[in-house]
Coordinates of C-alpha atoms and ligand atoms in Angstrom, one line a residue:
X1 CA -4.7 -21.9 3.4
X2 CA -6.3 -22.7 -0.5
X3 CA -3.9 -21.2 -2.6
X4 CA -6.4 -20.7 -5.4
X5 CA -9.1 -18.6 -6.5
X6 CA -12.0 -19.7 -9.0
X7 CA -14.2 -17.4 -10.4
X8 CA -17.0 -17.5 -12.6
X9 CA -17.5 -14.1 -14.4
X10 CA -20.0 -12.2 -16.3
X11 CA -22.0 -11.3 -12.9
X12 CA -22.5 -7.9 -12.4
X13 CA -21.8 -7.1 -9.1
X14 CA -24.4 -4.9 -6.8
X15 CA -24.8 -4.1 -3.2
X16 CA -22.8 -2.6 -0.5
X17 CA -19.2 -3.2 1.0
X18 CA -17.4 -2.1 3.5
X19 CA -13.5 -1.4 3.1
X20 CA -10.8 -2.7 5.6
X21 CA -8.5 -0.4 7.6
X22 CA -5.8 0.9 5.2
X23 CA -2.8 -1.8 5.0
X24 CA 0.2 1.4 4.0
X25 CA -1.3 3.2 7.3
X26 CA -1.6 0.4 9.9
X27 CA 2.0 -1.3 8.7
X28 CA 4.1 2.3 9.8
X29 CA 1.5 3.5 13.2
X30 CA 2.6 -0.7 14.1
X31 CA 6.0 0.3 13.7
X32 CA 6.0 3.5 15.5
X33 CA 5.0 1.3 19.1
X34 CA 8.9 1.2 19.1
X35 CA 9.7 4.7 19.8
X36 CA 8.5 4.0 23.2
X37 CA 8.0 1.4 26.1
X38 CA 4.2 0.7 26.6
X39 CA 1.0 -0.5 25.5
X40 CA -0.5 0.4 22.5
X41 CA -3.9 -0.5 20.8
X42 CA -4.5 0.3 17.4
X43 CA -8.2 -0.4 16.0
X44 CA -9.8 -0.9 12.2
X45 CA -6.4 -3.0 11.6
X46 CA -6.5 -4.6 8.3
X47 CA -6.8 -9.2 8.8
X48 CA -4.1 -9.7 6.1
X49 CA -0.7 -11.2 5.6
X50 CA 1.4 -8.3 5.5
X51 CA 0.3 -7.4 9.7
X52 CA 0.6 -10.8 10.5
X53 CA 4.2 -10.4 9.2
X54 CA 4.5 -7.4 10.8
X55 CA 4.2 -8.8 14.0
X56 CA 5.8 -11.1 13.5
X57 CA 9.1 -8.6 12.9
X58 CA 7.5 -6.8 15.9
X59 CA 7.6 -9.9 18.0
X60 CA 11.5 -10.3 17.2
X61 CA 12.3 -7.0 18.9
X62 CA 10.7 -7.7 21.6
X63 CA 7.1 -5.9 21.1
X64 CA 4.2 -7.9 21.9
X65 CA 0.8 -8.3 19.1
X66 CA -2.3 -9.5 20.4
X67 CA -5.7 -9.6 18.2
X68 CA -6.7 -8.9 15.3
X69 CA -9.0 -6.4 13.6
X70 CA -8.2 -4.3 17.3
X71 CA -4.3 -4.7 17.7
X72 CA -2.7 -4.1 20.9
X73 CA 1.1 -3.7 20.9
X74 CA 3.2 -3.7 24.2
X75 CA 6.9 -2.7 23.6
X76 CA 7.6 -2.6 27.2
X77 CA 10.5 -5.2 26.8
X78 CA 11.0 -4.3 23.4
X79 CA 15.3 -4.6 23.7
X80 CA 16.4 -5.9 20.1
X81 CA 17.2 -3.4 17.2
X82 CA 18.4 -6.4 14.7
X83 CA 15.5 -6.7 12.1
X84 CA 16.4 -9.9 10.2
X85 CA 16.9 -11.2 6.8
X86 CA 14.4 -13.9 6.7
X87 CA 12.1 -11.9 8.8
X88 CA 12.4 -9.0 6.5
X89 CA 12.9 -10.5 3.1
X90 CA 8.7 -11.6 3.0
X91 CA 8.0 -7.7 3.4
X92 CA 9.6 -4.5 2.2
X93 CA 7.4 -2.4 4.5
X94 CA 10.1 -4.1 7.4
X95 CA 12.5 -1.4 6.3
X96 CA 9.9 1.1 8.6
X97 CA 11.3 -0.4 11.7
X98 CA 14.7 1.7 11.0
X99 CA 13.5 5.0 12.0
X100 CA 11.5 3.8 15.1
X101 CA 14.9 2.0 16.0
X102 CA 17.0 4.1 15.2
X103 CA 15.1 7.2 17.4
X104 CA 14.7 4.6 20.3
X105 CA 17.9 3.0 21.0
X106 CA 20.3 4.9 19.1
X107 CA 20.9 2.1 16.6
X108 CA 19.4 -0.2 14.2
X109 CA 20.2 -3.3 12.0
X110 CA 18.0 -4.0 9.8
X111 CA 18.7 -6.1 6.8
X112 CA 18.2 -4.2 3.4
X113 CA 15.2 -5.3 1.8
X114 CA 15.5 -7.1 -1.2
X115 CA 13.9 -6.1 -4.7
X116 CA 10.5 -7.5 -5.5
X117 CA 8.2 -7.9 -8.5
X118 CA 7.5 -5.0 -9.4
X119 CA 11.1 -3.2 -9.6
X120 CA 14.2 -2.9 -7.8
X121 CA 13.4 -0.8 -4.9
X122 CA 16.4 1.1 -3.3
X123 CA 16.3 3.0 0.2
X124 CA 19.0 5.9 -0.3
X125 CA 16.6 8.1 0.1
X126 CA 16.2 6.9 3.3
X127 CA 19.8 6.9 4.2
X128 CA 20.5 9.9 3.2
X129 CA 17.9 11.3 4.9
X130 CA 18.8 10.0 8.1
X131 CA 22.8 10.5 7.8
X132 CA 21.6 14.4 7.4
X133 CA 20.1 13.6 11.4
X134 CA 23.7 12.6 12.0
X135 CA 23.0 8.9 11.5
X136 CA 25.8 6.7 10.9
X137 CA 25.1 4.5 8.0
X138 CA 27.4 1.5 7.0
X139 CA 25.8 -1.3 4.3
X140 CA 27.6 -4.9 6.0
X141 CA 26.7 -8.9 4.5
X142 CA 23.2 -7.2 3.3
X143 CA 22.4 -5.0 6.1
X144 CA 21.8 -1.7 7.2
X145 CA 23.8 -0.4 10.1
X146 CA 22.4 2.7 11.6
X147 CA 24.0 4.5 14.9
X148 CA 23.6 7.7 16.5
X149 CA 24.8 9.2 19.4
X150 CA 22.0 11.2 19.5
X151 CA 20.0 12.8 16.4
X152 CA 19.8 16.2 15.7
X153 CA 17.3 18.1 13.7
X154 CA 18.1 19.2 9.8
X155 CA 16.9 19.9 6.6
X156 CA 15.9 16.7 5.0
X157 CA 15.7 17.4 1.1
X158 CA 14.4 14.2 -0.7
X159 CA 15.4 13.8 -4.2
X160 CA 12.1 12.6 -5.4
X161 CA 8.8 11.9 -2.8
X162 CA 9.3 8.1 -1.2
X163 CA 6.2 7.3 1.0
X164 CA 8.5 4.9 3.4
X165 CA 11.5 7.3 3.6
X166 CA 8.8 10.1 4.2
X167 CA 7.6 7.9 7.2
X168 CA 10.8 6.4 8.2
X169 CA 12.4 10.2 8.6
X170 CA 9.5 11.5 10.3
X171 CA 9.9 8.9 13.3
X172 CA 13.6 9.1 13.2
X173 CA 13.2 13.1 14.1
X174 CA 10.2 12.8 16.6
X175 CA 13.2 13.1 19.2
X176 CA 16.0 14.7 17.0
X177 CA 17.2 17.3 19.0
X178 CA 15.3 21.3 17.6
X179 CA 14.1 21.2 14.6
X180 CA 13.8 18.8 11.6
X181 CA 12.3 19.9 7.9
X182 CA 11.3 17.1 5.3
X183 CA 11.2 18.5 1.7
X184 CA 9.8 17.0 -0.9
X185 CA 8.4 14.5 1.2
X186 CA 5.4 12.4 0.3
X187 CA 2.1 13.4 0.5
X188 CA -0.1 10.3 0.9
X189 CA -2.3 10.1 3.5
X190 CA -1.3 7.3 5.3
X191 CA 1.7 9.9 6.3
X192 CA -0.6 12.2 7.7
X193 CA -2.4 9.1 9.7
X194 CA 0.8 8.2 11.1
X195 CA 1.3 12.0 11.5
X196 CA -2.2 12.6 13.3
X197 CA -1.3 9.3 16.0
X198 CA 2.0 10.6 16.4
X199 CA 1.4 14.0 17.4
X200 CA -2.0 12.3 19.6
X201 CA 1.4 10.6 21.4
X202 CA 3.0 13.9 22.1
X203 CA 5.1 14.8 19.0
X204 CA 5.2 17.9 17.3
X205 CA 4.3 17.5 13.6
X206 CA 3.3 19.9 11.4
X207 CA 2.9 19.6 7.7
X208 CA 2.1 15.9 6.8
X209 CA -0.2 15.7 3.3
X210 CA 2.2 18.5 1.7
X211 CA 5.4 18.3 0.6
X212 CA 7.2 20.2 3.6
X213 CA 6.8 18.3 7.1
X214 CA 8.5 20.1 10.0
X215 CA 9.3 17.9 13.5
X216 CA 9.7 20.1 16.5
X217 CA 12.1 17.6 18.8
X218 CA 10.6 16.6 21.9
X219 CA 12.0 13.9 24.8
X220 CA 9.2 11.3 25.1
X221 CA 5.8 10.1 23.8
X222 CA 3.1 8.6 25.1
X223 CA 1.3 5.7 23.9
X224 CA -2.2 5.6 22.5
X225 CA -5.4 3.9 21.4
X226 CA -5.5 5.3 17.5
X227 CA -8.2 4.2 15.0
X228 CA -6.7 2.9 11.5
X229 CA -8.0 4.9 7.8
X230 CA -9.9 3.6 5.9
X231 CA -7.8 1.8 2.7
X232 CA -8.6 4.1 -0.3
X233 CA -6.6 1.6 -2.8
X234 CA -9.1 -1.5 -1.5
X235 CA -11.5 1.1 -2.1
X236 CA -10.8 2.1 -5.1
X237 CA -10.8 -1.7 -6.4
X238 CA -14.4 -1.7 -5.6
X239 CA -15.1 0.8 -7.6
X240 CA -13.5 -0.7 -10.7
X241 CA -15.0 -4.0 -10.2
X242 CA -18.6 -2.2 -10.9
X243 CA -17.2 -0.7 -13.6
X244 CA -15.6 -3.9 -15.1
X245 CA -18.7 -6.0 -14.6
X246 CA -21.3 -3.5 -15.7
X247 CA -22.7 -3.1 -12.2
X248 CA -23.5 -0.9 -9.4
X249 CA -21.5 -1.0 -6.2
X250 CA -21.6 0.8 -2.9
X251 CA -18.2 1.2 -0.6
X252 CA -19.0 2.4 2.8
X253 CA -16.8 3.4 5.3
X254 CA -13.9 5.4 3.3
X255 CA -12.7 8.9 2.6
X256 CA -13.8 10.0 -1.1
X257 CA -11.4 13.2 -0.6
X258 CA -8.2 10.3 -0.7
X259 CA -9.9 9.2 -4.5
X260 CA -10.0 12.2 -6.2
X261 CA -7.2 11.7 -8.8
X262 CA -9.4 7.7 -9.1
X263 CA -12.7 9.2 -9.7
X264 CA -11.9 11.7 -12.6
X265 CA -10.4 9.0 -14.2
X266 CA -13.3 6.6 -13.8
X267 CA -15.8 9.1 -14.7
X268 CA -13.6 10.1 -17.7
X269 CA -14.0 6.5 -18.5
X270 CA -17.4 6.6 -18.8
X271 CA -18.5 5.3 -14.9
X272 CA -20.9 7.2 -12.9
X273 CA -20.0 7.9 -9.0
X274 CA -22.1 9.4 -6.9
X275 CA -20.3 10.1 -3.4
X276 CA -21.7 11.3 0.3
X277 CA -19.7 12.2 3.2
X278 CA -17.8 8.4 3.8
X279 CA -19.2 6.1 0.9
X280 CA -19.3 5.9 -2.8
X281 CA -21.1 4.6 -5.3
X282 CA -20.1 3.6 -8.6
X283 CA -22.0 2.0 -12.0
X284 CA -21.3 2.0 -15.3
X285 CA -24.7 2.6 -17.3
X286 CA -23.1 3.1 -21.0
X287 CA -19.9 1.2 -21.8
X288 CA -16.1 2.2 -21.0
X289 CA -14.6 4.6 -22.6
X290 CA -11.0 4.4 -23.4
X291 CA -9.0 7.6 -21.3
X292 CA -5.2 7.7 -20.6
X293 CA -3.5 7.4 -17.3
X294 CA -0.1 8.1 -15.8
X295 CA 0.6 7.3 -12.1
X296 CA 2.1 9.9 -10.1
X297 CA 2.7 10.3 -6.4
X298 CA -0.3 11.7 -4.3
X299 CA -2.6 13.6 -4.9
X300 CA -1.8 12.1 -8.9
X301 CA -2.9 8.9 -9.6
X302 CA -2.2 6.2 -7.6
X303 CA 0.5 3.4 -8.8
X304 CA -1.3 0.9 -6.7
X305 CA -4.3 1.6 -8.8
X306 CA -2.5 1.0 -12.5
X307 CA -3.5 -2.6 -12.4
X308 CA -6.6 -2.8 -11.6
X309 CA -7.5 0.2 -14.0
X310 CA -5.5 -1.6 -16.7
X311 CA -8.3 -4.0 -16.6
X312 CA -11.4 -1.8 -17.1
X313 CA -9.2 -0.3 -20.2
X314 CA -8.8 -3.8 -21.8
X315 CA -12.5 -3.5 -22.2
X316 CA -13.0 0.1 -23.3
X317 CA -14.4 1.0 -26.7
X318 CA -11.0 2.0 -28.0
X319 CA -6.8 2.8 -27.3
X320 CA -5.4 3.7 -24.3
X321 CA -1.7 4.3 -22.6
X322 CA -1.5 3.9 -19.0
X323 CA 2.6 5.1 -18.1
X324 CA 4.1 3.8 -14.6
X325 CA 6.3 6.7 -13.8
X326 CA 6.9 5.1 -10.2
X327 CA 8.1 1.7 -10.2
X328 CA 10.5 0.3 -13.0
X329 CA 8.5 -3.2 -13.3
X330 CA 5.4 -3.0 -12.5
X331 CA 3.4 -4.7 -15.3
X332 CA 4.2 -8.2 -14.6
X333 CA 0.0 -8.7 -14.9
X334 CA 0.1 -7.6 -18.4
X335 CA 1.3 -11.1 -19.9
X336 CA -1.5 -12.9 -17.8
X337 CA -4.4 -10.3 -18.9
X338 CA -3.1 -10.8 -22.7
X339 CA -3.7 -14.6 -21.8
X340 CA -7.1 -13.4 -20.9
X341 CA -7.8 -12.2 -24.7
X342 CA -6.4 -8.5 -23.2
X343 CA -4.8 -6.5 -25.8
X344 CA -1.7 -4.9 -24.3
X345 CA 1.7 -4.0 -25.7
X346 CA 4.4 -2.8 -23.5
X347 CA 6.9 -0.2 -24.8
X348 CA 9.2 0.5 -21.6
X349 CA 7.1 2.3 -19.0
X350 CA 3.9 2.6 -21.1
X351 CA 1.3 0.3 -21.5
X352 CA -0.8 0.6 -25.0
X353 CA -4.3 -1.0 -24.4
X354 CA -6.5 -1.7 -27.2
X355 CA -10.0 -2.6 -25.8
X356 CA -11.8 -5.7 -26.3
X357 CA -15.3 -6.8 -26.8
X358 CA -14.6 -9.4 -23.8
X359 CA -12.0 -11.0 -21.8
X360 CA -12.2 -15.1 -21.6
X361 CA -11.8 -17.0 -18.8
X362 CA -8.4 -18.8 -18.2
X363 CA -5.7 -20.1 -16.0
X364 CA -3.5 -17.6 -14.6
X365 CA -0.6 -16.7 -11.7
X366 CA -0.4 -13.8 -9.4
X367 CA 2.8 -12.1 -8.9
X368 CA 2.6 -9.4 -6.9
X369 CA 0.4 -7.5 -4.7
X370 CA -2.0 -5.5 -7.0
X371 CA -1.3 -7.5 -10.2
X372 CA -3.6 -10.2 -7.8
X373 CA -6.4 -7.7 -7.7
X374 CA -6.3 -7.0 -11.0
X375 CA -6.6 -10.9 -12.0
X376 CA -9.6 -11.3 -10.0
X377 CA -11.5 -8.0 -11.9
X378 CA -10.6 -9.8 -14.9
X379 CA -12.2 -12.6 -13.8
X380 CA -15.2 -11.2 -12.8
X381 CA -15.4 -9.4 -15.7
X382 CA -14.9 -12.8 -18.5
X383 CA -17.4 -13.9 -19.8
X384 CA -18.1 -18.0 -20.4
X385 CA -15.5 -20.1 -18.2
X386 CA -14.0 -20.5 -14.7
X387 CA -10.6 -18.3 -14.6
X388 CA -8.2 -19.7 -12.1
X389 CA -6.1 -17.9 -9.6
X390 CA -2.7 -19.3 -8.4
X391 CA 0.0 -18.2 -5.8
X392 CA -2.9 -16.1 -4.5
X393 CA -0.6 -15.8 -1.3
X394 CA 0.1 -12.5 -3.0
X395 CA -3.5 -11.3 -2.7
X396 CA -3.8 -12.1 0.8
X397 CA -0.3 -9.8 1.7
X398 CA -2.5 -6.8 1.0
X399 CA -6.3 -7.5 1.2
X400 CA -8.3 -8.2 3.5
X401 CA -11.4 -10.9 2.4
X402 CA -11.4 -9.3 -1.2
X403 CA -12.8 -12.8 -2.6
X404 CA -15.3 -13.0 0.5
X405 CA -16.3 -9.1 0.2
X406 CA -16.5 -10.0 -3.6
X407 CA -18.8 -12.6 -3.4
X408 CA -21.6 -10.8 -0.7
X409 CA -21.9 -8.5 -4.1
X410 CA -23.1 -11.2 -6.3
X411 CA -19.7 -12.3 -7.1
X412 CA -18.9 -16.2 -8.2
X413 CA -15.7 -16.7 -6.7
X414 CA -14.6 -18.6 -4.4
X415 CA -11.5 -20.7 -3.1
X416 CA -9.9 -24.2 -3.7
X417 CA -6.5 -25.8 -1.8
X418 CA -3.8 -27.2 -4.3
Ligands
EPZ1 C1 4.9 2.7 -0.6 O1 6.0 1.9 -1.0 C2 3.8 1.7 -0.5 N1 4.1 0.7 0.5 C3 3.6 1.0 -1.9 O2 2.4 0.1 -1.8 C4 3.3 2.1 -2.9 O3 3.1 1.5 -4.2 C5 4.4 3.1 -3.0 O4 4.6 3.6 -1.6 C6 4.2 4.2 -3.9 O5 3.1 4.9 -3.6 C7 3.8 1.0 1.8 O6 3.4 2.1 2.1 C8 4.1 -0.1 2.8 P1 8.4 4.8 -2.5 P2 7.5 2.6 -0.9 O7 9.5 4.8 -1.5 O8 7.5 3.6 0.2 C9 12.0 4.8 -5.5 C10 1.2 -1.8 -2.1 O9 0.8 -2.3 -3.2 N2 12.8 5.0 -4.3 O10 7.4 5.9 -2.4 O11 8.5 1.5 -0.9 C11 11.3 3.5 -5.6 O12 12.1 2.5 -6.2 C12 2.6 -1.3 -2.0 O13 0.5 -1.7 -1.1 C13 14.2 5.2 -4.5 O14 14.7 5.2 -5.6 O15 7.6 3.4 -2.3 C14 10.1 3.8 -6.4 O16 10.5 3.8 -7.8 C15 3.4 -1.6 -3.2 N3 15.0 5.3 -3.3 C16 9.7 5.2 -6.0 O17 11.0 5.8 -5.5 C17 14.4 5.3 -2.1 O18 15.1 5.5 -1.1 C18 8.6 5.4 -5.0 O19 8.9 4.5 -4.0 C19 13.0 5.1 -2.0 C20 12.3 5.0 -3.1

C-alpha cells in the first residue's frame, strides 16, 4: 500500500461527498458480537485500518469477519477471552473487548494498551468502573486480568467522562445482575449508537447521550442486523477543507445535530453553512476570521477536530488559542504545520496561532490519526508546490478514501509507494 500522499494545493474544492460510517461507533457495536453466540451483520462499516484490525482481534477470540462496507460477525465459536499484546498494541480501541468479555465468559485478559502519540492514555477509569460490578482486576507482565463470578449492578461514578470506559461499562452491565447507573458518563453519540443496537438486541438501556446511563440487567441478547452512524469527525473535515481552500463543499449523508459545537465555530470563523435534514454545506465567501477554541467532551468541541481546525486558523486574519483540555499530547502536527510557514507557539496545553497570508508546500510526516487529516488540509490549502505526505498508514487507521473523496472535489492529491 503507497505510503505517501502528494498534493498539489491552491484548488478550491467544490461538489458533493458522502461520509463513511462513523469509525468510534462501528469499532465498540463490533465488539459487542461477543456478548453472545451468533451471527451478526453490521452495515455502513467504515473500509479503514482500524476495522481491519478489529477483526483481526475479533478473529483471535474466535469471532468470525466477513466483508467489508456490510460486516457480518459470527461469534458462535467465539471461546478465547485473551486479547493480545501484539494484537492489541496497533489499536487502543482493543481495550473495548474487556467489557464484552468480561459480561460473556466471566473473565477477560486483555493486554493494557500502550500510550500513543498523542498522550499517555490510562484505563482506571475503566477498572474502577468495572471492580464497582464486582470485577476482579489484577495488572500481570502488561495485562489486564478481569474475573467475575458473576456481575452485579452498581453505581458507576466516573471521575471525568471517558468515551471507551463509558462503552466498556455499558456492555459489562448488559447482564449485571438488577440495576447498574453510569454517572458522569460520556455523552458522544457513538454511545448512544452502541446504546440504540444494544437495546435492538434485547438490553435495557436508558440514558445514553447524557451523562447518567441506567442498565436494567437482563440474561441474554439477541443478535442483529444494525446500520452504522454516519462519522461526524470525517464530516466535519469536509467542512474545514472548504473553508481552508476557499471553496464550497457539500457532505451528504450525516447528522448536522452531532456538529453543533463544529459549526458555531466555523461560522464564528467566518464560513457559511447552510444545513438540511442529513447534509451540509459549507463555503467560505470572505476570508477566516481568527476565533478561539477549547476542546471539551460532547456536546463541546470535539478533540478529534483540534487539528484540523488548527489549520484553517493558521490562515485567519489574526491570533488565535486553540486549548486541548482532553489529551496531554496532542499537538504533535504543530511542528510539521510551522514547517508549512504555520505560525504556532505551544505553551503547555494551548496553542497560540498567528494567521498567515499562505501556507507553502513542503515535505512532512504524519503521526497520529487526525494530525494526518490535518496535513492533508494544509496541503490543499498551500499555495505553489507539491507537499508530501509520509507514514500515511496513520491516515488510513481512521479514514475511509479521504485522498480519493478529496480528489472527486477538485482536489490534486493523490498517492505514491516508497
Ligand atoms: C475515544 O477515545 C475515541 N476513540 C478518540 O478518538 C477520542 O479522541 C476520545 O474518545 C475523546 O473523545 C474511540 O472511540 C475508539 P477517553 P478514548 O477515554 O475513549 C483520560 C480518534 O481520533 N482517561 O474519552 O480512549 C484520557 O487519557 C480517536 O478517532 C483516563 O485518564 O478517550 C484522556 O485524556 C483518538 N483514564 C481523557 O480521559 C481512563 O480510564 C479522555 O479519554 C480513561 C480516559
Amino acid at each position: 500500500m503507497p505510503d505517501r500522499i502528494l498534493i498539489e494545493g491552491g484548488t478550491p474544492l467544490h461538489g458533493e461527498v458522502a461520509v463513511s460510517g462513523a469509525k468510534n461507533a462501528a469499532l465498540p457495536l463490533m465488539a459487542a458480537s461477543l456478548l453472545v453466540p451468533g451471527e451478526y451483520v453490521l452495515e455502513n462499516v467504515p473500509d479503514l485500518r482500524d476495522v481491519t484490525t478489529m477483526c483481526g482481534l475479533l478473529g483471535h477470540l474466535g469471532v468470525s469477519c466477513d466483508g467489508r462496507g456490510t460486516v457480518t460477525l459470527d461469534s458462535t465459536k467465539a471461546s478465547s477471552w485473551d486479547a493480545p499484546y501484539d494484537l492489541v498494541k496497533t489499536m487502543r480501541a482493543s481495550i473495548l473487548t474487556l467489557g464484552p468479555l468480561l459480561a460473556r465468559f466471566g473473565r477477560a485478559q486483555v493486554s493494557q494498551p500502550g500510550g500513543c502519540a498523542i498522550g499517555t492514555r490510562p484505563i482506571n477509569r475503566h477498572l474502577a468502573g468495572l471492580e464497582a460490578l464486582g470485577a476482579n482486576i489484577r495488572l500481570e507482565h502488561g495485562y489486564v486480568i478481569a474475573e467475575a463470578e458473576r456481575l452485579v449492578g452498581a453505581e458507576v461514578v466516573f471521575e471525568a467522562p471517558t468515551v471507551t470506559g463509558t462503552e466498556n461499562l455499558i456492555m459489562a452491565a448488559v447482564f449485571a445482575e438488577g440495576r447498574t447507573a453510569l454517572v458522569n458518563a460520556a455523552r458522544e453519540p457513538e454511545i448512544v449508537d452502541l446504546a440504540d443496537a444494544l437495546n435492538a438486541m434485547g438490553a435495557r438501556i436508558a440514558g445514553a447521550g447524557t451523562d447518567v446511563i441506567h442498565v436494567e440487567g437482563v440474561t441474554s441478547l439477541t443478535p442483529v442486523r444494525y446500520r452504522v452512524m454516519p462519522d461526524r469527525i470525517e464530516a466535519g473535515t469536509y467542512l474545514i477543507a472548504a473553508g481552508v481552500t476557499r471553496g464550497n463543499v457539500t457532505v451528504k449523508g450525516c447528522v448536522p445535530s452531532h456538529l453543533r459545537a463544529v459549526i458555531e465555530r466555523l461560522e464564528k470563523a467566518g464560513l457559511t453553512v447552510e444545513e438540511g435534514p442529513d447534509w451540509l454545506r459549507a463555503a467560505c465567501p470572505d476570508g477566516i476570521r481568527a476565533v478561539d477554541v477549547r476542546t471539551d467532551p460532547y456536546p463541546g468541541f470535539p478533540t478529534d477536530m483540534q487539528a484540523q481546525f488548527m489549520v484553517l486558523m493558521a490562515l485567519s486574519d489574526g491570533l488565535s488559542t486553540l486549548t486541548e483540555t482532553i489529551f496531554d499530547g496532542r499537538f504533535m502536527h504543530v511542528p510539521e504545520l510551522c514547517r508549512m510557514g504555520a505560525d504556532i507557539t505551544l505553551s503547555d496545553r494551548r496553542a497560540i496561532i498567528r494567521g498567515v497570508a499562505g501556507l507553502s508546500a513542503a515535505p512532512v510526516m504524519a503521526t497520529d490519526l487526525r494530525a494526518s487529516a490535518s496535513l492533508v488540509l494544509a496541503g490543499l490549502a498551500a499555495e505553489e508546490g507539491i507537499t508530501e505526505i509520509s507514514r500515511v498508514y496513520h491516515l488510513d487507521r481512521g479514514y475511509d478514501s479521504l485522498d480519493r473523496k478529496l480528489s472527486l472535489l477538485g482536489g490534486k492529491i493523490w498517492r505514491a509507494s516508497g
